[in-house]
Coordinates of C-alpha atoms in Angstrom, one line a residue:
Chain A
X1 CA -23.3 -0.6 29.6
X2 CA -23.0 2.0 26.8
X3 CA -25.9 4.3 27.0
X4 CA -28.0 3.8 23.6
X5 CA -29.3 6.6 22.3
X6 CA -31.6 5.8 19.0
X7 CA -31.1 8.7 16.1
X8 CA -34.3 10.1 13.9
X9 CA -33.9 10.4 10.0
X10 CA -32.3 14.2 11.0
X11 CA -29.9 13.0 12.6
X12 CA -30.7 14.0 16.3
X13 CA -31.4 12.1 19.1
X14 CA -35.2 10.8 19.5
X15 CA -36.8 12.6 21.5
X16 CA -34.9 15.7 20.8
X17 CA -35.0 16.5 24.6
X18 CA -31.7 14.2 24.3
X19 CA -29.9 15.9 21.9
X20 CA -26.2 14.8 23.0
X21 CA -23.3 17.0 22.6
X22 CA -20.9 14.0 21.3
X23 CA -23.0 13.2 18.4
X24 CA -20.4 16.4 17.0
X25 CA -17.6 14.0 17.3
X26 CA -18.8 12.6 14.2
X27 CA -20.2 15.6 12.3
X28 CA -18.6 16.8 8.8
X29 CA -15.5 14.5 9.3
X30 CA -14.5 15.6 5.4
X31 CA -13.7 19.2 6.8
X32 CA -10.5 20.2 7.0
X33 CA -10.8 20.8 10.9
X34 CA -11.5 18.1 12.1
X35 CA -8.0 16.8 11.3
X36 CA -6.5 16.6 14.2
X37 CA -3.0 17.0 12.8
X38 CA -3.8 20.2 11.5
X39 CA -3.9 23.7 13.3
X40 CA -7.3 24.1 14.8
X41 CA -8.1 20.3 14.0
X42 CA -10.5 18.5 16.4
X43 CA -8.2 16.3 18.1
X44 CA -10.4 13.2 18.7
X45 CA -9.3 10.0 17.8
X46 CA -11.7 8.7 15.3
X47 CA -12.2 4.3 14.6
X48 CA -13.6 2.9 11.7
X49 CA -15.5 -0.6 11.5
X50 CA -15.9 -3.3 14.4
X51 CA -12.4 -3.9 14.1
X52 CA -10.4 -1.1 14.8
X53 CA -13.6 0.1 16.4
X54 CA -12.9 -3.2 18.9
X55 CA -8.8 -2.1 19.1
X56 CA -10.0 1.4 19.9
X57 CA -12.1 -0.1 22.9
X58 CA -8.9 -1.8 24.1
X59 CA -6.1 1.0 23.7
X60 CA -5.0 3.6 26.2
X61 CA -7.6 5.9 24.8
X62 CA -10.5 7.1 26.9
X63 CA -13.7 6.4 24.8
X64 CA -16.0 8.9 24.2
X65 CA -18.9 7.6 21.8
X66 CA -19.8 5.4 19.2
X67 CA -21.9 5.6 16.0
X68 CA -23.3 3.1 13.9
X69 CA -25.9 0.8 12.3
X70 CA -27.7 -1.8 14.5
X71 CA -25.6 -4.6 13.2
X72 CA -22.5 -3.1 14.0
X73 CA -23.5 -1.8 17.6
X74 CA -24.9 -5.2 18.3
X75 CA -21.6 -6.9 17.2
X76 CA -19.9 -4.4 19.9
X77 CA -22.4 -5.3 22.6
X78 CA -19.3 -7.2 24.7
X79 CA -16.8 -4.3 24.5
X80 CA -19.8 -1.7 25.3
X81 CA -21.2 -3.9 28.2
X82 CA -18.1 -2.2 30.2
X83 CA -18.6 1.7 29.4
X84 CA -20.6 4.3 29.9
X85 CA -20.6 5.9 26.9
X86 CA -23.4 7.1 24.5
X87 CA -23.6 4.5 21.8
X88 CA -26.1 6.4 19.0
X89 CA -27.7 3.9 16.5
X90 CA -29.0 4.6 13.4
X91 CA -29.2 3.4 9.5
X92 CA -26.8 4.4 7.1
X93 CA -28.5 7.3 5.3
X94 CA -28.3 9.0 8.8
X95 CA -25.3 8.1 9.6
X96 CA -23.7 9.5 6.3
X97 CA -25.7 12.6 6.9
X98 CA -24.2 13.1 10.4
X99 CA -20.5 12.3 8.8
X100 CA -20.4 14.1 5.8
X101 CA -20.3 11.1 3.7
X102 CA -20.8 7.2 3.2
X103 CA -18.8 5.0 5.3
X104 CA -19.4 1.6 4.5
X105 CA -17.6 -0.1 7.9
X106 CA -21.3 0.8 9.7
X107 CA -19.6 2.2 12.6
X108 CA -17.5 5.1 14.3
X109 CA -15.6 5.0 17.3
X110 CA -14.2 8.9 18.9
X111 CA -11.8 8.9 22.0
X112 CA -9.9 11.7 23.7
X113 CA -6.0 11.8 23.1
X114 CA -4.1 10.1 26.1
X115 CA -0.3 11.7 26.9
X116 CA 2.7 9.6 25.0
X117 CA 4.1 6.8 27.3
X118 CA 7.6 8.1 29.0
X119 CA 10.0 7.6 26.5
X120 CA 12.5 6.1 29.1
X121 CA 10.0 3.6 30.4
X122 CA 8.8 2.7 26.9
X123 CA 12.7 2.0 26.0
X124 CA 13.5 0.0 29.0
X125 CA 11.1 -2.7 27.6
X126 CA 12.1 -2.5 24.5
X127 CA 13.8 -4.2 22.0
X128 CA 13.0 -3.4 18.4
X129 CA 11.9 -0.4 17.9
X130 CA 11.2 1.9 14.2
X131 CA 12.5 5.2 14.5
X132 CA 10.5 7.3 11.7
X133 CA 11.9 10.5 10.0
X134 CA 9.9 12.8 7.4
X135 CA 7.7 10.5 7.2
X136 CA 4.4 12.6 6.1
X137 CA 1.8 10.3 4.3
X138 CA -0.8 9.4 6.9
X139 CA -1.4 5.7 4.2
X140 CA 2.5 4.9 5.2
X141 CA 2.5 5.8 8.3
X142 CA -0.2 3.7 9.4
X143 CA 1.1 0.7 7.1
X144 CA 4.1 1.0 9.0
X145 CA 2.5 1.0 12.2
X146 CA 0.5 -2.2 10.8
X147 CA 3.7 -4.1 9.5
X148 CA 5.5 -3.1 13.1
X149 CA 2.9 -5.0 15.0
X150 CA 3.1 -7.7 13.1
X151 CA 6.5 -8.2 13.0
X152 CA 7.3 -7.4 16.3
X153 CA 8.0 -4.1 17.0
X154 CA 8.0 -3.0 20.4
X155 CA 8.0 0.8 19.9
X156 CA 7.7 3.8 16.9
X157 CA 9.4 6.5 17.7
X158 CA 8.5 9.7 15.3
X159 CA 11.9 12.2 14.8
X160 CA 10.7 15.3 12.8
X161 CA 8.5 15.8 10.0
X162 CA 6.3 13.0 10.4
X163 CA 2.4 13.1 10.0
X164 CA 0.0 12.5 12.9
X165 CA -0.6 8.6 13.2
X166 CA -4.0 9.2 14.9
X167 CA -5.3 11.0 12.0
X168 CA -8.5 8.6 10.7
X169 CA -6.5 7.4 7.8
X170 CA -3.1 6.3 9.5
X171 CA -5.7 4.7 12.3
X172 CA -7.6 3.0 9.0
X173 CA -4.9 1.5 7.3
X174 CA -2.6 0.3 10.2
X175 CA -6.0 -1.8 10.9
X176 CA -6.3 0.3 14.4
X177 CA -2.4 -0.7 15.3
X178 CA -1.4 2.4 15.6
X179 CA -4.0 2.4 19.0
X180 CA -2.0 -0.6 20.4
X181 CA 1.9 0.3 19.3
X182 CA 3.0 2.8 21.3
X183 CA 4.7 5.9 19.9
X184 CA 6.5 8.6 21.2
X185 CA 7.2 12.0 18.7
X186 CA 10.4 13.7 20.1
X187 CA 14.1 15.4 18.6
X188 CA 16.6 13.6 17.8
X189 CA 18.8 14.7 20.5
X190 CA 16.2 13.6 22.2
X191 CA 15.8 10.0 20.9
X192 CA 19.0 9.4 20.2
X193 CA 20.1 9.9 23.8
X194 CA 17.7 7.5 25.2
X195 CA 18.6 5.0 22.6
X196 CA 21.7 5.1 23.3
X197 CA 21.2 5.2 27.1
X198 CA 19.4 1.9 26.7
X199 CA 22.2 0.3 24.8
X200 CA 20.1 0.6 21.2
X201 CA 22.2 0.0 17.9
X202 CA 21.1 2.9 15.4
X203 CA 20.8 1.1 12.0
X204 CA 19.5 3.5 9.3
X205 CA 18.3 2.2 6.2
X206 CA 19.7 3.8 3.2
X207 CA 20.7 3.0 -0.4
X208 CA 24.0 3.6 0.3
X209 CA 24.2 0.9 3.7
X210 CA 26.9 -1.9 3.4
X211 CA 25.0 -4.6 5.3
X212 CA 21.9 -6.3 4.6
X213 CA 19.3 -5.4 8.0
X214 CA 19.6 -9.3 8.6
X215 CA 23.5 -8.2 10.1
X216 CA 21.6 -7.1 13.3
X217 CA 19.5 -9.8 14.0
X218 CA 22.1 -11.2 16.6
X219 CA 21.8 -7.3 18.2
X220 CA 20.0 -7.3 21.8
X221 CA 18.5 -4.0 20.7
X222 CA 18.4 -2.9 17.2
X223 CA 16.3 0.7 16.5
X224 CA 16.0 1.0 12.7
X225 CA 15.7 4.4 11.5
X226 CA 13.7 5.0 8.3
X227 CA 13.0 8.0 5.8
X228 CA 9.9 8.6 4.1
X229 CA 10.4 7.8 0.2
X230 CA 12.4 9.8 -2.4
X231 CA 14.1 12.1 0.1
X232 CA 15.0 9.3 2.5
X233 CA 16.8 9.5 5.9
X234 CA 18.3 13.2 6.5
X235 CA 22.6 13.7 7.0
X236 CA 21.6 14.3 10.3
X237 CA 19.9 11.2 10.7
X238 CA 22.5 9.2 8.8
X239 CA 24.9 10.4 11.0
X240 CA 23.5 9.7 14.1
X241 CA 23.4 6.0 13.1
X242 CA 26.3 3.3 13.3
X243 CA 25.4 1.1 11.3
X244 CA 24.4 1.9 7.1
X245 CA 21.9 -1.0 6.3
X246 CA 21.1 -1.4 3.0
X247 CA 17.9 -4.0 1.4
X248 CA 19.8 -5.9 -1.6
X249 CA 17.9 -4.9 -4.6
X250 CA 17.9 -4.7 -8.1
X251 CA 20.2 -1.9 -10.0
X252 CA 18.2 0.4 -11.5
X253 CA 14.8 -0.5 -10.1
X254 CA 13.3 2.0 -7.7
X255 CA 13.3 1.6 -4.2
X256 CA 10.7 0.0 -2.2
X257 CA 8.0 1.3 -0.3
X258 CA 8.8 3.1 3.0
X259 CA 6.4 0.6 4.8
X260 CA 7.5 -2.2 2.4
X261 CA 11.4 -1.7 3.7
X262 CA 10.1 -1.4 7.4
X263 CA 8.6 -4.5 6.9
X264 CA 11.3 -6.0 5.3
X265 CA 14.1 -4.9 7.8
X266 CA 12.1 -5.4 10.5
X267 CA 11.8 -9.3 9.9
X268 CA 15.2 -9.7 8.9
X269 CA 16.2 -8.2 12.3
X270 CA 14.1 -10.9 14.0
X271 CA 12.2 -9.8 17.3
X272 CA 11.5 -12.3 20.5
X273 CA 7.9 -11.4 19.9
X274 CA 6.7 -13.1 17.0
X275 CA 6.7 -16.9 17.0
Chain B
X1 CA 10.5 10.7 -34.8
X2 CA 6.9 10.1 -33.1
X3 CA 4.8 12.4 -35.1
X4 CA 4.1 15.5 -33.0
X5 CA -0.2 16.2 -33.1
X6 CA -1.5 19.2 -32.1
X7 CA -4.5 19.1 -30.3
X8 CA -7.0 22.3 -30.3
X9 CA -9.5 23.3 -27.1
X10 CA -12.2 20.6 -28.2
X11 CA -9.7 17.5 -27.8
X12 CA -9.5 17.1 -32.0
X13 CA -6.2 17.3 -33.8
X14 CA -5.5 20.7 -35.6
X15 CA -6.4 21.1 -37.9
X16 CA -9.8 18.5 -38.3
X17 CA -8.1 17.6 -41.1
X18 CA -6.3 15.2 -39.4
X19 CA -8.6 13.8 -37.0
X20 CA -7.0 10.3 -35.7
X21 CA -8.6 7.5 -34.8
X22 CA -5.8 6.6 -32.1
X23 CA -6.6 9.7 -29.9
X24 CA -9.6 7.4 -29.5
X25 CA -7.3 5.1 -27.5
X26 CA -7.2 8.0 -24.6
X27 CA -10.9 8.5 -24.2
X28 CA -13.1 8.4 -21.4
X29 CA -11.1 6.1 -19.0
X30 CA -12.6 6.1 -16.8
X31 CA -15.8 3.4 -18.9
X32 CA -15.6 0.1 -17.3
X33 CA -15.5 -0.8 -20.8
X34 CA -12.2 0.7 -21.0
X35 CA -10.7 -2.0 -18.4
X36 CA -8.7 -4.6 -20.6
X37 CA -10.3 -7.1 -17.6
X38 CA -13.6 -6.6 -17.9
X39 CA -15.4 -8.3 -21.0
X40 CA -16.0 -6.3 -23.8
X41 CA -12.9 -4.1 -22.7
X42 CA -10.2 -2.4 -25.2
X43 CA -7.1 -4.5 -24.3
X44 CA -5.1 -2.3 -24.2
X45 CA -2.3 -1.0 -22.3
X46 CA -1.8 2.5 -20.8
X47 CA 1.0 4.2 -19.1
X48 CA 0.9 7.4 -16.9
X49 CA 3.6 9.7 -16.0
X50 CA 6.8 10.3 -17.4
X51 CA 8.4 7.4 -15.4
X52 CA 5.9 4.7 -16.2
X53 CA 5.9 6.1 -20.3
X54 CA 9.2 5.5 -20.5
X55 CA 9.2 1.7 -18.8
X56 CA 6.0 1.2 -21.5
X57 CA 8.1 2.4 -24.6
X58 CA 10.9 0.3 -23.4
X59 CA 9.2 -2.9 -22.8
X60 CA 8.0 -5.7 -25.2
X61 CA 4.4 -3.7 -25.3
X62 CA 4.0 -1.9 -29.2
X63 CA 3.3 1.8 -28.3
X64 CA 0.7 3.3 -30.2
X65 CA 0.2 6.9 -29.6
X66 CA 0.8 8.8 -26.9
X67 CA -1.2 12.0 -24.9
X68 CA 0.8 14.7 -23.3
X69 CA 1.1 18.5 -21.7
X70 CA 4.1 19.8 -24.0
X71 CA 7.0 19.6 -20.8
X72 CA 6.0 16.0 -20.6
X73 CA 6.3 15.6 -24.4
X74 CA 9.5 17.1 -24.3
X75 CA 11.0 15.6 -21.3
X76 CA 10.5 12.3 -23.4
X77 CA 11.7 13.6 -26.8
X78 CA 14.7 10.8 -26.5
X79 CA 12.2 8.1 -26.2
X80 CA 10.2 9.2 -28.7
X81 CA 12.8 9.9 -31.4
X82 CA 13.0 5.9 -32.3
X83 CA 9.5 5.9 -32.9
X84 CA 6.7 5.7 -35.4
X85 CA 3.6 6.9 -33.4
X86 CA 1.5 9.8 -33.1
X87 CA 2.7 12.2 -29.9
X88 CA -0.8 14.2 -29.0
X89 CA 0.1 17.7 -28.0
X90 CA -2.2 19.7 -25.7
X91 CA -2.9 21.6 -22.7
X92 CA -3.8 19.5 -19.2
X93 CA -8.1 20.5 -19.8
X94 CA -8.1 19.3 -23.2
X95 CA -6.1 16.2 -22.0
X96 CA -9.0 16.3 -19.2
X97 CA -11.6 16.6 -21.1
X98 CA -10.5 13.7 -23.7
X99 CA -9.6 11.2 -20.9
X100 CA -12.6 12.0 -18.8
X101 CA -11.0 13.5 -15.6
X102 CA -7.8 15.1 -14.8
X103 CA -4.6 13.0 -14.4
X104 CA -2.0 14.8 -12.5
X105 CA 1.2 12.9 -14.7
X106 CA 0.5 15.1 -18.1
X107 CA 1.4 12.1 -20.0
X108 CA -0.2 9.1 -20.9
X109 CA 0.8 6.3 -23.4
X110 CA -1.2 3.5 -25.2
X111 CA 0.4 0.1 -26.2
X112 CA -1.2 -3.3 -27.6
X113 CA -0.4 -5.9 -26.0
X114 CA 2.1 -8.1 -26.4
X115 CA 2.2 -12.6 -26.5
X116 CA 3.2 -13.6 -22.9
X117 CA 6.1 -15.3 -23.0
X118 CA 6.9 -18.7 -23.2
X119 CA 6.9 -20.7 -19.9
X120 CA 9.1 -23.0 -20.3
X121 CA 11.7 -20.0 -21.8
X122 CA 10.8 -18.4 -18.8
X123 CA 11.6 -20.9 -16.2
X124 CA 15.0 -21.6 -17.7
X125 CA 16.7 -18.9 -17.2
X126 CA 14.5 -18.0 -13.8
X127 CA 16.0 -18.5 -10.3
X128 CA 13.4 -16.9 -8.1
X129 CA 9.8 -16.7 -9.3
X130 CA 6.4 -15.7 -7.5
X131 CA 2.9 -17.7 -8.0
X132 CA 0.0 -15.3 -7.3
X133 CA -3.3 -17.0 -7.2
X134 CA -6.3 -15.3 -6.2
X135 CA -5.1 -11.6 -6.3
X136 CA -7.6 -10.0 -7.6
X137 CA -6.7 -6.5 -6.4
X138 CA -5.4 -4.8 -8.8
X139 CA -3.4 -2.4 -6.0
X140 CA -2.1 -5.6 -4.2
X141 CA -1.2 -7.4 -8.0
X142 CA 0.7 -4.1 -9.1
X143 CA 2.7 -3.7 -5.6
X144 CA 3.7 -7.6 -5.9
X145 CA 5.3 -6.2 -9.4
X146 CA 7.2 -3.4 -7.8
X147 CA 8.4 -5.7 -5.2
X148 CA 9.3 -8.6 -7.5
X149 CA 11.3 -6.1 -9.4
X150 CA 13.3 -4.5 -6.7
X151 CA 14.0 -7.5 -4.8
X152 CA 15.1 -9.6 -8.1
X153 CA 12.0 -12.0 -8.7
X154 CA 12.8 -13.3 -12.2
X155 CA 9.3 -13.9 -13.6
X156 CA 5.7 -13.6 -11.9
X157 CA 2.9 -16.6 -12.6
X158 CA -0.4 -16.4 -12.1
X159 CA -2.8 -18.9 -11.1
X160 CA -6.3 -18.4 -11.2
X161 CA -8.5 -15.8 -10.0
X162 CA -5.9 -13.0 -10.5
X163 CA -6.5 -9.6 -11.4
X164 CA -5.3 -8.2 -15.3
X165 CA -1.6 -7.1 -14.2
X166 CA -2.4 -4.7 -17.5
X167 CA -5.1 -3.2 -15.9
X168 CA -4.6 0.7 -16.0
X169 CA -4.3 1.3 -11.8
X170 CA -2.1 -2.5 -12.1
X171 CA 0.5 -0.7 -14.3
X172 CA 0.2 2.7 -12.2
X173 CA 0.8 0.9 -8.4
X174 CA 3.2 -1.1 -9.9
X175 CA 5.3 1.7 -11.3
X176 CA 5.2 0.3 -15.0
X177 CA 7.0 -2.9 -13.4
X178 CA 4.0 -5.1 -14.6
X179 CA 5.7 -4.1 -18.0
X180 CA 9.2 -5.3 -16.9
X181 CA 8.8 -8.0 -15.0
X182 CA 7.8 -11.2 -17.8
X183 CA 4.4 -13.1 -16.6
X184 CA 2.4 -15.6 -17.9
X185 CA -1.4 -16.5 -17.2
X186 CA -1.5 -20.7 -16.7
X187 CA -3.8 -22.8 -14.5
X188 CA -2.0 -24.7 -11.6
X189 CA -1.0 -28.4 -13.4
X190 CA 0.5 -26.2 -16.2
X191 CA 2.5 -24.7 -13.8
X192 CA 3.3 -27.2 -11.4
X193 CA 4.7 -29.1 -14.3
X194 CA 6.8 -26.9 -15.6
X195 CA 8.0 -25.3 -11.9
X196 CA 8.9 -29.0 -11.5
X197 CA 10.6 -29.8 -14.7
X198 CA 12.6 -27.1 -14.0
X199 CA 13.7 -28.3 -10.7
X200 CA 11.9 -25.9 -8.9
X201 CA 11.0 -25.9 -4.4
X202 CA 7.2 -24.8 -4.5
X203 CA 7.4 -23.2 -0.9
X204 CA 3.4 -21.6 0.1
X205 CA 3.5 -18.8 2.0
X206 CA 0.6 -19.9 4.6
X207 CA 0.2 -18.8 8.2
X208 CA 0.4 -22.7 8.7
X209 CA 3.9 -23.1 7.7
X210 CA 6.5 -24.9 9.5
X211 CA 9.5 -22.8 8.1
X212 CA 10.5 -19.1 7.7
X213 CA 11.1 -18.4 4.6
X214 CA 14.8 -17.6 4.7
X215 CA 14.8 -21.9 5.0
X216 CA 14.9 -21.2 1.3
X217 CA 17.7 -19.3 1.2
X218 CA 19.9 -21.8 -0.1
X219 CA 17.9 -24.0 -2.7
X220 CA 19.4 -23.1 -6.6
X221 CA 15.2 -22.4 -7.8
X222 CA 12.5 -21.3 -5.7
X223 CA 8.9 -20.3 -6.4
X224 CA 7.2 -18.6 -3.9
X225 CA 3.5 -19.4 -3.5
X226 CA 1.6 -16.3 -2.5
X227 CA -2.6 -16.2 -1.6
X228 CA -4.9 -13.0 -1.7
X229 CA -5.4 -11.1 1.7
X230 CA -7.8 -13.0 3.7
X231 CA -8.7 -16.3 1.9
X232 CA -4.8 -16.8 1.5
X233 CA -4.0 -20.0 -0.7
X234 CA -6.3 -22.7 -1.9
X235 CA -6.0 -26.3 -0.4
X236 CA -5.3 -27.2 -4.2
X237 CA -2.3 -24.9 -3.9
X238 CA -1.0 -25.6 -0.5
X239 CA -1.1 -29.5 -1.3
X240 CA 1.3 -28.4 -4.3
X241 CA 3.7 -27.1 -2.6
X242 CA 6.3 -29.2 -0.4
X243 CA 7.2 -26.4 1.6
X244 CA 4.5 -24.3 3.5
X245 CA 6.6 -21.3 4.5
X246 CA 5.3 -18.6 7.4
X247 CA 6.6 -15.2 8.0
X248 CA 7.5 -15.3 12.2
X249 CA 4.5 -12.8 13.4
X250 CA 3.1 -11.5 16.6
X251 CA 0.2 -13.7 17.6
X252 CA -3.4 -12.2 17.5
X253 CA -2.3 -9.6 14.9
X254 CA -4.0 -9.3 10.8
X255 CA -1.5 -11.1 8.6
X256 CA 0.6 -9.0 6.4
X257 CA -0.6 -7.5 2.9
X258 CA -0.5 -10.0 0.5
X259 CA 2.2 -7.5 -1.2
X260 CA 4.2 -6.9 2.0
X261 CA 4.5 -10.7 2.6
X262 CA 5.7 -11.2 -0.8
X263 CA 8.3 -8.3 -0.4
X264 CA 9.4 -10.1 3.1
X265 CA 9.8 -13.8 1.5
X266 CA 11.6 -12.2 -1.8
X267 CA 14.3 -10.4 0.2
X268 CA 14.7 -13.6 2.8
X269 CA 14.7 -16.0 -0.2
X270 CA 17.3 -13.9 -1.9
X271 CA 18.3 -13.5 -5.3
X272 CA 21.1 -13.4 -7.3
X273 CA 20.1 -10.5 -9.3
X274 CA 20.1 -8.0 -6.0
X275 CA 22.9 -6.2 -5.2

């Protein structure tokens, strides 16, 4: 059972004899450093709210401690029956003290980074897969992740130039998804020889495509390679690709959403998981 | 020629001379009672950035003044050479300091609005239309509009409980789309009538549905029945519709954003107006 460790008004464990190390995990989460993507960042994995908080629990990433209201910790009491971990209650005021600033989700989760799954292994069972490129906004890279689970993605694999998908807000808005897809980050020599090793189709999703994603449906395994919005996919990328898909849309109108295409192509393209 | 304003360090038009009640329309924007949805609110409509400004002065929407850092004035000197308004010229902490907080588009227009169009016009020349009910976000309501447009929804409908597409951050999310795309405000038997008159399939998008929603691929008219996030669709609404529609998903995950799902079902209905 997670160890509960009731906080004072400061902040600090009560009695202060227990003062706990990992109640830092949560400290001054606004500053800069504890981004993980960035130089010097933290490197924790950071859950918001019971469920992504509950996703956390279940993902390949070792917990290290929770904070939160009563409430919240009580509503976690199955998932922490199983861990030693500190688990330190408090109310909100302290809570935003110890943060930095309100959260209204009631709880925190941190974990330690686990290594990427071998991108071989991850391929063999594999597919659909999203192959991401320049993709840099942590909000659409975890709405991608989000839409991938849902629709049946097996795998997200990151080319260059995307951001960190286990910074807080990619883990907030894929829901916690981004905990239970798994992802690889490599070069596109890289990628695009195990793809092709594993008998992939490279579609890559461009303006200037000839076929509509729903052409690959029929393919065993389809990866579908997507560029962040306004620059799109790179030459490189486009040329590494066989197939030029392309989302009918209106003339004129701009182009959708990197996560809203993703989510588009990625049901068109079907996937054995979802029923 | 929109008649150029020039506005000195206090926010008033130089010289005081010429004070103008319309710069009144850019003030403190931030006031709830500045939200067209909220009672006692303006009404009107307003446009930020360059893009969105011009997709205001092009749509049915009567501009009345506009608010602007001089590059943005200028970029839209084309625009503005057909019209009969007042063009506000200043630097971006006057603009600031007028508006209430700093907007990163240096150009903001204002517009009354406008009639909503005829339903029955509407439907007649409509293939592909959306019914929102319950979308009170106005994020989610102004990503349906940039999705509708794109993927060649003809007309949007909204059934109770719906946000103000017209709100301010509506327009923004949308892109100015809200102000392309032709809606009308009606409660369901209105619309069910006319959808039905028209010959339209009501196919709900519901997590209960039998069929995915490329079934609808092939039928001449189709209205897409969409829910907000969570709720989804009323009984009232799913007992309307003859189809009940679901978007194939991985079991156990969160459904889709009520805008992502719409973006999905519009590209797997189809539409002649894509290319």
């Amino acid at each position: 059972m997670a160890r509960i460790v009731e906080l004072d008004g400061a902040g600090e464990p009560d009695p202060p004899a227990v003062r706990h190390a990992l109640l830092d995990d949560f400290r001054d989460l606004s500053r800069a450093d504890r981004r993980p993507d960035r130089p010097g960042g933290r490197g924790l994995v950071l859950a918001e709210g019971t469920v992504v908080v509950r996703r956390l629990l279940a993902s390949p990433y070792p917990p290290r401690a929770l904070l939160g209201v009563p409430r919240r910790i009580h509503e976690l009491a199955p998932e922490l029956a199983a861990l030693d971990v500190p688990a330190f209650v408090t109310d909100a005021d302290t809570m935003a003290e110890v943060v930095g600033f309100h959260l209204n989700r009631g709880v925190l989760a941190s974990a330690d980074r686990a290594p990427a799954p071998d991108l071989d292994d991850l391929l063999a069972h594999a597919t659909r897969v999203a192959v991401l490129e320049g993709v840099n906004d942590h909000e659409n890279l975890g709405s991608l992740f989000r839409n991938a689970a849902a629709l049946g993605v097996d795998a997200v694999l990151l080319a260059p130039g995307c951001a960190d998908p286990l910074y807080r807000r990619s883990v907030r808005v894929s829901m916690g998804h981004v905990l239970r897809v798994p992802f690889v980050i490599a070069s596109w020599p890289e990628l695009t020889t195990a793809l092709r090793a594993h008998g992939f189709v490279l579609g890559a999703l461009t303006p200037a495509g000839d076929v509509a994603p729903g052409a690959l449906a029929d393919r065993e395994r389809v990866a579908l390679l997507l560029g962040a919005e306004g620059p799109g996919l790179s030459d490189e990328a486009l040329a590494l690709a066989e197939v030029h898909v392309r989302i009918p849309m209106v003339p004129g109108v701009d182009s959708l959403n990197v996560a809203t295409a993703g989510a588009v192509a990625f049901h068109a393209v079907g996937s054995a998981g979802t029923a």
